[in-house]
Amino acid sequence: MKREIPILLVVLCGLAITWAFFSPAPMSRAVNDELLAWGTVFFSVAFLLGISNLVRISLKQISSRHPDWPYKLLLLLVLFGYLLIGAAEIHGWFGIPGGENIRRDWIYKRIFMPLQATMFSLLAFYIASAAFRAFRARSLEATLLLTAGALVMIGQVPIPSFFPFADWIGDTSVRLQGFLMAYVNAAGQKAIIMGAALGTLATGLRIVLGIERSYLSE
Amino acid sequence: MAKRTDKALDLDRRWIFLVIAILVVVLYALGIAAEMPVNQYVQSYYDTIEELDEGSIVLLSADFDPASAAELLPMYQATIYQLLKRNMRVINVATWPAAPPYTREEFEKAAPLYKKKYGVDWVELGFKPGDDVAMGQIGQSVTSAYIQDDRDGKPLADFPIFKDVGNSFEGISLLITMSAGYPGILEWIAQAGGRYDVPILAGTTAVQTPDLFAYYPTQLKGFLGAATGATMYLQLVGADVPQLEEVTITNQKRMLIQTWAHLLIIGLIIYGNVLYFVGRRREANA
Amino acid sequence: MIRPMLALQEASPIPFFTMDGEMDLLGGWLICFLTLSVFSFLYKDNPFYKIAEHTFVGAGTAFFALQYYSEGILEPLYVHINHAMQLPAGELMQLGGYGVDPTYAIIFRSVAVLFSIFLLSRMVFPNGWAPRWPLAVMVGVYAALKLTGETQSKLVLQVASAMQPLTNPEKLAWSDNWVAVEETQVFYTFANTVMVVGLICALAHFIFTYKRTKILGGVSRVGIIVLMITFGSMFGFTVLGRYALLIERVDTLGGFNNQDYALFGTSALSPPILLTVLIALVLAVSLRGKNSTSTS
């Protein structure tokens, strides 16, 4: 019961979706659509399940007076405060017309948006530090990697006109990196894509045919 | 000497951070803009939209969030203006949860300029969770994937635009995605391009751009790669759209700051290597 | 505290707080404070960064949860079933373009509701049998979708697009003009040869089940060179992307650096300038004497 039914479900769902790929029959499309809708629902439920973990860990740290506990409290306050406002907008609680999103958008634009954008922009600083400390042209391969990187960096940006030979540098770097990207990089990318697709095909087949069962491990 | 190079290599990284911060802030304050020659990928993107018949339906998928908006939002804005100016009808979807606040705002701004009516010329369907699964479902039938629109919460049958849309991308002439990663253009190519033979265009972040050269021009008709592609495209579309003038100049200014930042990185790589190799040679000689 | 001071600047056309879509003073200050708090991490981990970090996790999780709840649970379950129930008699429910009796549509989706409850039971019984059923459906659906879609577009069509003809009658036979070199037959043949040979070599490098003989070893070495150039170009583009984000942040902060947002309408007291100075002062005072080590 604990193993057989899940394996049966995997095989049945997998075969139904594969069937719909090859068959234009209306029935197969209906089954396909329904199963995909289930997929989106379970995907969303799984996300909500993840929140319970976050809350549990934060509560544990607050109760054990972890050095960061005031921040964990802030996290929970922001989390539940935003959830409450959002739920009120979705369901029309506290006299708010249902279906609105102006309050959610206000918080999104003034809190979430700047924070996420800035978090990711920090990497610009770390990539510079890494460039100075870690990137060494120790071998032919490493030298090629760095040279190609430098060429792309120059070829993707405008060269200020007061630079000596600005036009020539601009034109040459754009064309050289254009060639590298369109032919050499494309060859490497194609090899990676084909290799990954073969891997996906093999793993996918093993799962759909019920041979691969590692997802059931506890 | 070896000690001196070691010491230079052990430099507190915060000095590098400070140099970057000063460089970017000073260049921003100077605010010089530079025009860029348009490459073939951006030109193909632009031409593919231009060549569509008026009134064609385009599925526009916003697959990004604030972390990638710096690169993708200008492309997204310009794409909306080009589509509406050319009288295309747009079905707006998103596979990233953080995209809809952008899509709502941008369409509300652009649509009145071209006297476009909601539900007739454009419709906002919002976020669909599930990544590949969402794309698979949208591809098979938009009207099954979404039961109601995102703005008014009305059934899709109430909107005239869906009278011309069938299953399996029937009636949809083009798919455009603003893709920041997973799920994005690569998944759309797998779930829509291969299956339904719909032409695809993409605007992507720099990190994803190198992947796309493998798909152009057979599986991808054109793409806007990174801030560079965004600037080139804005120059094309913004030429006769006054509302895009400011964002075009902003992007051109940003590209020149980018130039110096790249030169700094290249300089740091060269300086780091020189210190490393000089130090190693000294050690070997000692 | 800020409110009365901002009230002094009657000339400011920007409201203190509004939800009509326009930026307000409160929002401007909040954006600058949070942005600069995150940047303060570059100096050292500190309370400002921690506040920003935990606010980010809280707000992000809540925003995502609301999106998944309304679009991934309410719409496909509640709205869908409700829609099926309210259909006029005799009208069919469309599933992927195929009309089915609304009763069947309701029954199908009710199973999804049941399975969702099974999945949620994981909170109480982490090792129970119930959460495995919806998980199995997800695994099967994803595996099959990836298997079919990716094999076609990333294997079959990629192989097809790699088979380029080595000549193209539309290209120029020869050009003395350096500008048009990409339009010549010679360039076309050369470039496509590079791509095909590069691809074959890179693929050869991925063959791990065959003994590396001299020939395979040599071909594989060329493959490594192709892959290194590929990774190099990816690195170049990564730098491009990261700096685009940083420049945008500086641009955003710069946008608030004007009289409209400043205290007493004085530009020197605009949010980015004032908050940078304040955060730097607080950090300098609070971290004074503490060991501030930094590693790469």
PDB file of C-alpha atoms in Angstrom, chain A residues 1-3 5-6 9-10 13-14 17-18 21 26-27 29-30 33-38 40-49 51-52 54 56 68 71-72 74-75 78-79 82-83 86-87 90-91 102-104 106 108-112 114-129 133 135 140-141 144-145 148-149 152-153 156 171 175 179-194 197-198 200-201 204-205 207-208 215-216 218, chain C residues 17-19 22-24 26-27 30-31 34-35 38-39 41-42 47 49-66 68-70 72-74 76-77 95-96 98 108-109 111-112 115-116 119-120 122-123 127 132-134 136-148 150-152 154-155 158-159 161 178-179 181-182 187 190-191 195 199 202-203 206 221 224-226 228-237 239 242-243 245-246 249 296:
ATOM      1  CA  MET A   1       0.000   0.000   0.000  1.00  0.00           C
ATOM      2  CA  LYS A   2       2.790   2.418   0.946  1.00  0.00           C
ATOM      3  CA  ARG A   3       4.831   1.695  -2.192  1.00  0.00           C
ATOM      4  CA  ILE A   5      -0.140   2.614  -5.044  1.00  0.00           C
ATOM      5  CA  PRO A   6       2.299   5.554  -5.455  1.00  0.00           C
ATOM      6  CA  LEU A   9      -0.059   6.482  -9.737  1.00  0.00           C
ATOM      7  CA  VAL A  10       3.294   7.589 -11.181  1.00  0.00           C
ATOM      8  CA  CYS A  13      -0.109   9.698 -14.703  1.00  0.00           C
ATOM      9  CA  GLY A  14       3.157   9.474 -16.649  1.00  0.00           C
ATOM     10  CA  ILE A  17       0.639  12.654 -20.164  1.00  0.00           C
ATOM     11  CA  THR A  18       2.882  10.850 -22.660  1.00  0.00           C
ATOM     12  CA  PHE A  21       1.721  14.199 -26.367  1.00  0.00           C
ATOM     13  CA  PRO A  26     -10.041  14.832 -27.328  1.00  0.00           C
ATOM     14  CA  MET A  27     -10.284  12.342 -24.470  1.00  0.00           C
ATOM     15  CA  ARG A  29      -6.494  16.064 -23.929  1.00  0.00           C
ATOM     16  CA  ALA A  30      -9.135  16.207 -21.224  1.00  0.00           C
ATOM     17  CA  ASP A  33      -5.597  18.974 -18.790  1.00  0.00           C
ATOM     18  CA  GLU A  34      -7.059  17.592 -15.593  1.00  0.00           C
ATOM     19  CA  LEU A  35      -3.765  16.009 -14.527  1.00  0.00           C
ATOM     20  CA  LEU A  36      -1.849  19.207 -15.263  1.00  0.00           C
ATOM     21  CA  ALA A  37      -4.381  21.142 -13.166  1.00  0.00           C
ATOM     22  CA  TRP A  38      -3.780  18.677 -10.334  1.00  0.00           C
ATOM     23  CA  THR A  40      -0.451  23.019 -10.307  1.00  0.00           C
ATOM     24  CA  VAL A  41      -2.634  22.493  -7.224  1.00  0.00           C
ATOM     25  CA  PHE A  42      -0.233  20.079  -5.503  1.00  0.00           C
ATOM     26  CA  PHE A  43       2.672  22.342  -6.422  1.00  0.00           C
ATOM     27  CA  SER A  44       0.943  25.223  -4.620  1.00  0.00           C
ATOM     28  CA  VAL A  45      -0.056  23.120  -1.606  1.00  0.00           C
ATOM     29  CA  ALA A  46       3.551  21.905  -1.322  1.00  0.00           C
ATOM     30  CA  PHE A  47       4.694  25.536  -1.182  1.00  0.00           C
ATOM     31  CA  LEU A  48       2.305  26.301   1.657  1.00  0.00           C
ATOM     32  CA  LEU A  49       3.566  23.183   3.407  1.00  0.00           C
ATOM     33  CA  ILE A  51       5.903  27.739   5.186  1.00  0.00           C
ATOM     34  CA  SER A  52       4.945  25.588   8.161  1.00  0.00           C
ATOM     35  CA  LEU A  54       9.762  28.162   8.360  1.00  0.00           C
ATOM     36  CA  ARG A  56       8.195  26.049  13.195  1.00  0.00           C
ATOM     37  CA  ASP A  68      18.721  36.323  16.651  1.00  0.00           C
ATOM     38  CA  TYR A  71      14.691  39.184  14.153  1.00  0.00           C
ATOM     39  CA  LYS A  72      12.783  35.903  13.980  1.00  0.00           C
ATOM     40  CA  LEU A  74      10.098  40.423  13.140  1.00  0.00           C
ATOM     41  CA  LEU A  75      10.040  37.782  10.394  1.00  0.00           C
ATOM     42  CA  VAL A  78       5.897  40.624   8.735  1.00  0.00           C
ATOM     43  CA  LEU A  79       4.849  37.194   7.442  1.00  0.00           C
ATOM     44  CA  TYR A  82       1.184  40.502   5.136  1.00  0.00           C
ATOM     45  CA  LEU A  83      -0.763  37.232   5.017  1.00  0.00           C
ATOM     46  CA  GLY A  86      -3.574  39.673   1.590  1.00  0.00           C
ATOM     47  CA  ALA A  87      -6.237  37.270   2.819  1.00  0.00           C
ATOM     48  CA  ILE A  90      -8.700  38.130  -1.468  1.00  0.00           C
ATOM     49  CA  HIS A  91     -11.781  37.295   0.606  1.00  0.00           C
ATOM     50  CA  ILE A 102      -3.719  47.624  -3.960  1.00  0.00           C
ATOM     51  CA  ARG A 103      -2.585  46.950  -0.374  1.00  0.00           C
ATOM     52  CA  ARG A 104      -0.585  43.912  -1.381  1.00  0.00           C
ATOM     53  CA  TRP A 106       1.867  48.770  -1.889  1.00  0.00           C
ATOM     54  CA  TYR A 108       5.293  44.573  -2.609  1.00  0.00           C
ATOM     55  CA  LYS A 109       6.647  47.714  -4.266  1.00  0.00           C
ATOM     56  CA  ARG A 110       8.010  49.367  -1.140  1.00  0.00           C
ATOM     57  CA  ILE A 111       9.352  46.367   0.765  1.00  0.00           C
ATOM     58  CA  PHE A 112       9.719  43.184  -1.263  1.00  0.00           C
ATOM     59  CA  PRO A 114      13.748  46.863  -3.219  1.00  0.00           C
ATOM     60  CA  LEU A 115      14.879  44.098  -0.903  1.00  0.00           C
ATOM     61  CA  GLN A 116      14.989  41.368  -3.534  1.00  0.00           C
ATOM     62  CA  ALA A 117      16.593  43.588  -6.155  1.00  0.00           C
ATOM     63  CA  THR A 118      19.274  44.775  -3.724  1.00  0.00           C
ATOM     64  CA  MET A 119      19.999  41.292  -2.365  1.00  0.00           C
ATOM     65  CA  PHE A 120      20.848  40.099  -5.868  1.00  0.00           C
ATOM     66  CA  SER A 121      22.801  43.238  -6.744  1.00  0.00           C
ATOM     67  CA  LEU A 122      25.247  42.466  -3.907  1.00  0.00           C
ATOM     68  CA  LEU A 123      26.709  39.810  -6.191  1.00  0.00           C
ATOM     69  CA  ALA A 124      28.217  42.561  -8.345  1.00  0.00           C
ATOM     70  CA  PHE A 125      30.605  43.295  -5.475  1.00  0.00           C
ATOM     71  CA  TYR A 126      31.456  39.687  -4.776  1.00  0.00           C
ATOM     72  CA  ILE A 127      32.099  38.876  -8.427  1.00  0.00           C
ATOM     73  CA  ALA A 128      34.695  41.699  -8.480  1.00  0.00           C
ATOM     74  CA  SER A 129      36.386  40.345  -5.370  1.00  0.00           C
ATOM     75  CA  ARG A 133      41.451  36.711  -5.926  1.00  0.00           C
ATOM     76  CA  PHE A 135      40.571  33.835 -11.434  1.00  0.00           C
ATOM     77  CA  LEU A 140      45.455  26.994 -21.416  1.00  0.00           C
ATOM     78  CA  GLU A 141      41.835  26.219 -20.541  1.00  0.00           C
ATOM     79  CA  LEU A 144      40.770  30.713 -22.766  1.00  0.00           C
ATOM     80  CA  LEU A 145      37.927  31.043 -20.281  1.00  0.00           C
ATOM     81  CA  ALA A 148      36.495  34.736 -23.815  1.00  0.00           C
ATOM     82  CA  GLY A 149      34.927  36.336 -20.735  1.00  0.00           C
ATOM     83  CA  VAL A 152      32.311  39.245 -24.202  1.00  0.00           C
ATOM     84  CA  MET A 153      32.476  41.950 -21.529  1.00  0.00           C
ATOM     85  CA  GLN A 156      28.573  43.847 -25.034  1.00  0.00           C
ATOM     86  CA  ASP A 171      33.738  47.144 -34.100  1.00  0.00           C
ATOM     87  CA  ARG A 175      32.328  41.071 -34.263  1.00  0.00           C
ATOM     88  CA  PHE A 179      31.454  35.017 -33.740  1.00  0.00           C
ATOM     89  CA  LEU A 180      32.343  33.387 -30.421  1.00  0.00           C
ATOM     90  CA  MET A 181      28.767  33.522 -29.163  1.00  0.00           C
ATOM     91  CA  ALA A 182      27.036  32.452 -32.375  1.00  0.00           C
ATOM     92  CA  TYR A 183      29.333  29.577 -33.294  1.00  0.00           C
ATOM     93  CA  VAL A 184      31.709  28.443 -30.528  1.00  0.00           C
ATOM     94  CA  ASN A 185      29.406  29.159 -27.576  1.00  0.00           C
ATOM     95  CA  ALA A 186      26.464  27.762 -29.563  1.00  0.00           C
ATOM     96  CA  ALA A 187      28.410  24.531 -30.165  1.00  0.00           C
ATOM     97  CA  GLY A 188      29.192  24.189 -26.459  1.00  0.00           C
ATOM     98  CA  GLN A 189      25.624  25.038 -25.479  1.00  0.00           C
ATOM     99  CA  LYS A 190      24.192  22.548 -27.958  1.00  0.00           C
ATOM    100  CA  ALA A 191      26.435  19.819 -26.545  1.00  0.00           C
ATOM    101  CA  ILE A 192      25.296  20.625 -23.000  1.00  0.00           C
ATOM    102  CA  ILE A 193      21.635  20.814 -24.063  1.00  0.00           C
ATOM    103  CA  MET A 194      21.773  17.496 -25.931  1.00  0.00           C
ATOM    104  CA  ALA A 197      18.148  16.094 -22.831  1.00  0.00           C
ATOM    105  CA  LEU A 198      19.521  12.552 -23.054  1.00  0.00           C
ATOM    106  CA  THR A 200      16.166  13.780 -18.955  1.00  0.00           C
ATOM    107  CA  LEU A 201      14.975  11.187 -21.450  1.00  0.00           C
ATOM    108  CA  GLY A 204      12.025  10.339 -17.358  1.00  0.00           C
ATOM    109  CA  LEU A 205      11.583   6.927 -18.948  1.00  0.00           C
ATOM    110  CA  ILE A 207      10.292   7.129 -13.688  1.00  0.00           C
ATOM    111  CA  VAL A 208       7.342   6.762 -16.056  1.00  0.00           C
ATOM    112  CA  TYR A 215      11.518   9.446  -4.836  1.00  0.00           C
ATOM    113  CA  LEU A 216       9.764   7.045  -2.469  1.00  0.00           C
ATOM    114  CA  GLU A 218      12.108   8.026   3.418  1.00  0.00           C
TER     115      GLU A 218
ATOM    116  CA  PHE C  17       1.047  58.050   2.024  1.00  0.00           C
ATOM    117  CA  THR C  18      -1.091  56.909  -0.870  1.00  0.00           C
ATOM    118  CA  MET C  19      -2.237  53.638  -2.354  1.00  0.00           C
ATOM    119  CA  GLU C  22       1.989  56.692  -7.280  1.00  0.00           C
ATOM    120  CA  MET C  23       5.093  56.758  -5.105  1.00  0.00           C
ATOM    121  CA  ASP C  24       4.662  58.374  -1.687  1.00  0.00           C
ATOM    122  CA  LEU C  26       6.772  56.982   3.229  1.00  0.00           C
ATOM    123  CA  GLY C  27       7.482  54.535   0.414  1.00  0.00           C
ATOM    124  CA  LEU C  30      11.269  52.888   3.184  1.00  0.00           C
ATOM    125  CA  ILE C  31      12.813  51.862  -0.152  1.00  0.00           C
ATOM    126  CA  LEU C  34      15.850  48.878   3.084  1.00  0.00           C
ATOM    127  CA  THR C  35      18.169  49.203   0.073  1.00  0.00           C
ATOM    128  CA  VAL C  38      21.127  45.488   2.552  1.00  0.00           C
ATOM    129  CA  PHE C  39      24.191  47.270   1.171  1.00  0.00           C
ATOM    130  CA  PHE C  41      26.247  43.974   4.710  1.00  0.00           C
ATOM    131  CA  LEU C  42      29.177  44.716   2.423  1.00  0.00           C
ATOM    132  CA  PRO C  47      21.517  44.732  12.789  1.00  0.00           C
ATOM    133  CA  TYR C  49      21.114  44.020   7.444  1.00  0.00           C
ATOM    134  CA  LYS C  50      19.454  41.516   9.753  1.00  0.00           C
ATOM    135  CA  ILE C  51      16.304  43.625   9.888  1.00  0.00           C
ATOM    136  CA  ALA C  52      16.270  43.870   6.097  1.00  0.00           C
ATOM    137  CA  GLU C  53      17.026  40.165   5.646  1.00  0.00           C
ATOM    138  CA  HIS C  54      14.264  38.961   7.972  1.00  0.00           C
ATOM    139  CA  THR C  55      11.782  41.448   6.574  1.00  0.00           C
ATOM    140  CA  PHE C  56      12.645  40.147   3.109  1.00  0.00           C
ATOM    141  CA  VAL C  57      12.076  36.514   4.084  1.00  0.00           C
ATOM    142  CA  GLY C  58       8.819  37.349   5.859  1.00  0.00           C
ATOM    143  CA  ALA C  59       7.408  39.588   3.124  1.00  0.00           C
ATOM    144  CA  GLY C  60       8.614  37.336   0.293  1.00  0.00           C
ATOM    145  CA  THR C  61       7.201  34.176   1.828  1.00  0.00           C
ATOM    146  CA  ALA C  62       3.875  35.866   2.538  1.00  0.00           C
ATOM    147  CA  PHE C  63       3.623  37.354  -0.960  1.00  0.00           C
ATOM    148  CA  PHE C  64       4.426  34.027  -2.610  1.00  0.00           C
ATOM    149  CA  ALA C  65       2.054  32.176  -0.294  1.00  0.00           C
ATOM    150  CA  LEU C  66      -0.778  34.536  -1.215  1.00  0.00           C
ATOM    151  CA  TYR C  68       0.018  30.282  -4.635  1.00  0.00           C
ATOM    152  CA  TYR C  69      -3.086  30.295  -2.476  1.00  0.00           C
ATOM    153  CA  SER C  70      -5.203  32.485  -4.744  1.00  0.00           C
ATOM    154  CA  GLY C  72      -2.976  27.669  -7.333  1.00  0.00           C
ATOM    155  CA  ILE C  73      -5.574  26.606  -4.801  1.00  0.00           C
ATOM    156  CA  LEU C  74      -8.589  28.914  -4.811  1.00  0.00           C
ATOM    157  CA  PRO C  76      -8.373  25.660  -9.759  1.00  0.00           C
ATOM    158  CA  LEU C  77     -10.303  24.157  -6.844  1.00  0.00           C
ATOM    159  CA  LEU C  95     -11.324  20.421 -19.989  1.00  0.00           C
ATOM    160  CA  GLY C  96      -8.433  21.152 -22.335  1.00  0.00           C
ATOM    161  CA  TYR C  98     -12.888  18.738 -24.520  1.00  0.00           C
ATOM    162  CA  PHE C 108     -12.332  14.811 -10.813  1.00  0.00           C
ATOM    163  CA  ARG C 109     -11.472  18.049  -9.027  1.00  0.00           C
ATOM    164  CA  VAL C 111     -10.164  14.001  -5.932  1.00  0.00           C
ATOM    165  CA  ALA C 112      -7.593  16.806  -6.230  1.00  0.00           C
ATOM    166  CA  PHE C 115      -5.178  14.564  -2.455  1.00  0.00           C
ATOM    167  CA  SER C 116      -4.329  18.127  -1.331  1.00  0.00           C
ATOM    168  CA  LEU C 119      -0.392  16.278   1.123  1.00  0.00           C
ATOM    169  CA  LEU C 120      -1.139  18.597   4.037  1.00  0.00           C
ATOM    170  CA  ARG C 122       2.459  15.546   6.122  1.00  0.00           C
ATOM    171  CA  MET C 123       2.492  18.253   8.786  1.00  0.00           C
ATOM    172  CA  ASN C 127       6.015   9.363   7.235  1.00  0.00           C
ATOM    173  CA  ARG C 132       2.903   9.967  -1.096  1.00  0.00           C
ATOM    174  CA  TRP C 133      -0.117   9.815  -3.375  1.00  0.00           C
ATOM    175  CA  PRO C 134      -0.184  13.468  -4.482  1.00  0.00           C
ATOM    176  CA  ALA C 136       3.441  10.421  -6.930  1.00  0.00           C
ATOM    177  CA  VAL C 137       1.009  12.286  -9.195  1.00  0.00           C
ATOM    178  CA  MET C 138       3.383  15.272  -9.297  1.00  0.00           C
ATOM    179  CA  VAL C 139       6.410  13.080 -10.062  1.00  0.00           C
ATOM    180  CA  GLY C 140       4.579  11.245 -12.843  1.00  0.00           C
ATOM    181  CA  VAL C 141       3.193  14.409 -14.436  1.00  0.00           C
ATOM    182  CA  TYR C 142       6.491  16.307 -14.297  1.00  0.00           C
ATOM    183  CA  ALA C 143       8.568  13.361 -15.503  1.00  0.00           C
ATOM    184  CA  ALA C 144       6.320  12.718 -18.493  1.00  0.00           C
ATOM    185  CA  LEU C 145       6.060  16.389 -19.397  1.00  0.00           C
ATOM    186  CA  LYS C 146       9.831  16.827 -19.273  1.00  0.00           C
ATOM    187  CA  LEU C 147      10.430  13.535 -21.051  1.00  0.00           C
ATOM    188  CA  THR C 148       8.247  14.372 -24.038  1.00  0.00           C
ATOM    189  CA  GLU C 150      12.484  18.206 -23.794  1.00  0.00           C
ATOM    190  CA  THR C 151      13.264  15.187 -25.947  1.00  0.00           C
ATOM    191  CA  GLN C 152      11.564  16.801 -28.882  1.00  0.00           C
ATOM    192  CA  LYS C 154      16.214  19.799 -26.927  1.00  0.00           C
ATOM    193  CA  LEU C 155      17.283  16.602 -28.599  1.00  0.00           C
ATOM    194  CA  GLN C 158      18.650  20.546 -31.654  1.00  0.00           C
ATOM    195  CA  VAL C 159      20.221  17.739 -33.664  1.00  0.00           C
ATOM    196  CA  SER C 161      19.323  22.498 -36.317  1.00  0.00           C
ATOM    197  CA  TRP C 178      36.210  44.109 -44.361  1.00  0.00           C
ATOM    198  CA  VAL C 179      32.807  45.299 -43.115  1.00  0.00           C
ATOM    199  CA  VAL C 181      33.210  39.743 -44.286  1.00  0.00           C
ATOM    200  CA  GLU C 182      30.406  38.000 -42.348  1.00  0.00           C
ATOM    201  CA  PHE C 187      33.086  33.024 -43.622  1.00  0.00           C
ATOM    202  CA  PHE C 190      34.324  28.465 -41.894  1.00  0.00           C
ATOM    203  CA  ALA C 191      31.919  29.486 -39.115  1.00  0.00           C
ATOM    204  CA  MET C 195      30.289  24.992 -34.962  1.00  0.00           C
ATOM    205  CA  LEU C 199      29.812  20.375 -31.237  1.00  0.00           C
ATOM    206  CA  ALA C 202      32.275  18.748 -27.053  1.00  0.00           C
ATOM    207  CA  LEU C 203      29.896  15.777 -27.320  1.00  0.00           C
ATOM    208  CA  PHE C 206      30.865  13.751 -22.619  1.00  0.00           C
ATOM    209  CA  ARG C 221      40.623  18.012 -25.627  1.00  0.00           C
ATOM    210  CA  ILE C 224      37.212  21.032 -23.536  1.00  0.00           C
ATOM    211  CA  ILE C 225      38.475  24.140 -25.323  1.00  0.00           C
ATOM    212  CA  VAL C 226      35.028  24.717 -26.840  1.00  0.00           C
ATOM    213  CA  MET C 228      35.881  26.594 -21.776  1.00  0.00           C
ATOM    214  CA  ILE C 229      35.099  29.325 -24.294  1.00  0.00           C
ATOM    215  CA  THR C 230      31.415  28.641 -23.635  1.00  0.00           C
ATOM    216  CA  PHE C 231      31.905  28.979 -19.877  1.00  0.00           C
ATOM    217  CA  GLY C 232      34.007  32.092 -20.448  1.00  0.00           C
ATOM    218  CA  SER C 233      31.222  33.752 -22.390  1.00  0.00           C
ATOM    219  CA  MET C 234      28.779  32.735 -19.660  1.00  0.00           C
ATOM    220  CA  PHE C 235      31.073  34.401 -17.125  1.00  0.00           C
ATOM    221  CA  GLY C 236      31.225  37.573 -19.221  1.00  0.00           C
ATOM    222  CA  PHE C 237      27.441  37.710 -19.427  1.00  0.00           C
ATOM    223  CA  VAL C 239      29.239  40.112 -14.949  1.00  0.00           C
ATOM    224  CA  ARG C 242      25.164  41.567 -11.985  1.00  0.00           C
ATOM    225  CA  TYR C 243      26.288  45.104 -12.743  1.00  0.00           C
ATOM    226  CA  LEU C 245      21.294  45.095 -11.154  1.00  0.00           C
ATOM    227  CA  LEU C 246      23.691  47.212  -9.133  1.00  0.00           C
ATOM    228  CA  ARG C 249      19.750  50.113  -7.545  1.00  0.00           C
ATOM    229  CA  SER C 296      36.758  36.296   0.696  1.00  0.00           C
TER     230      SER C 296
END
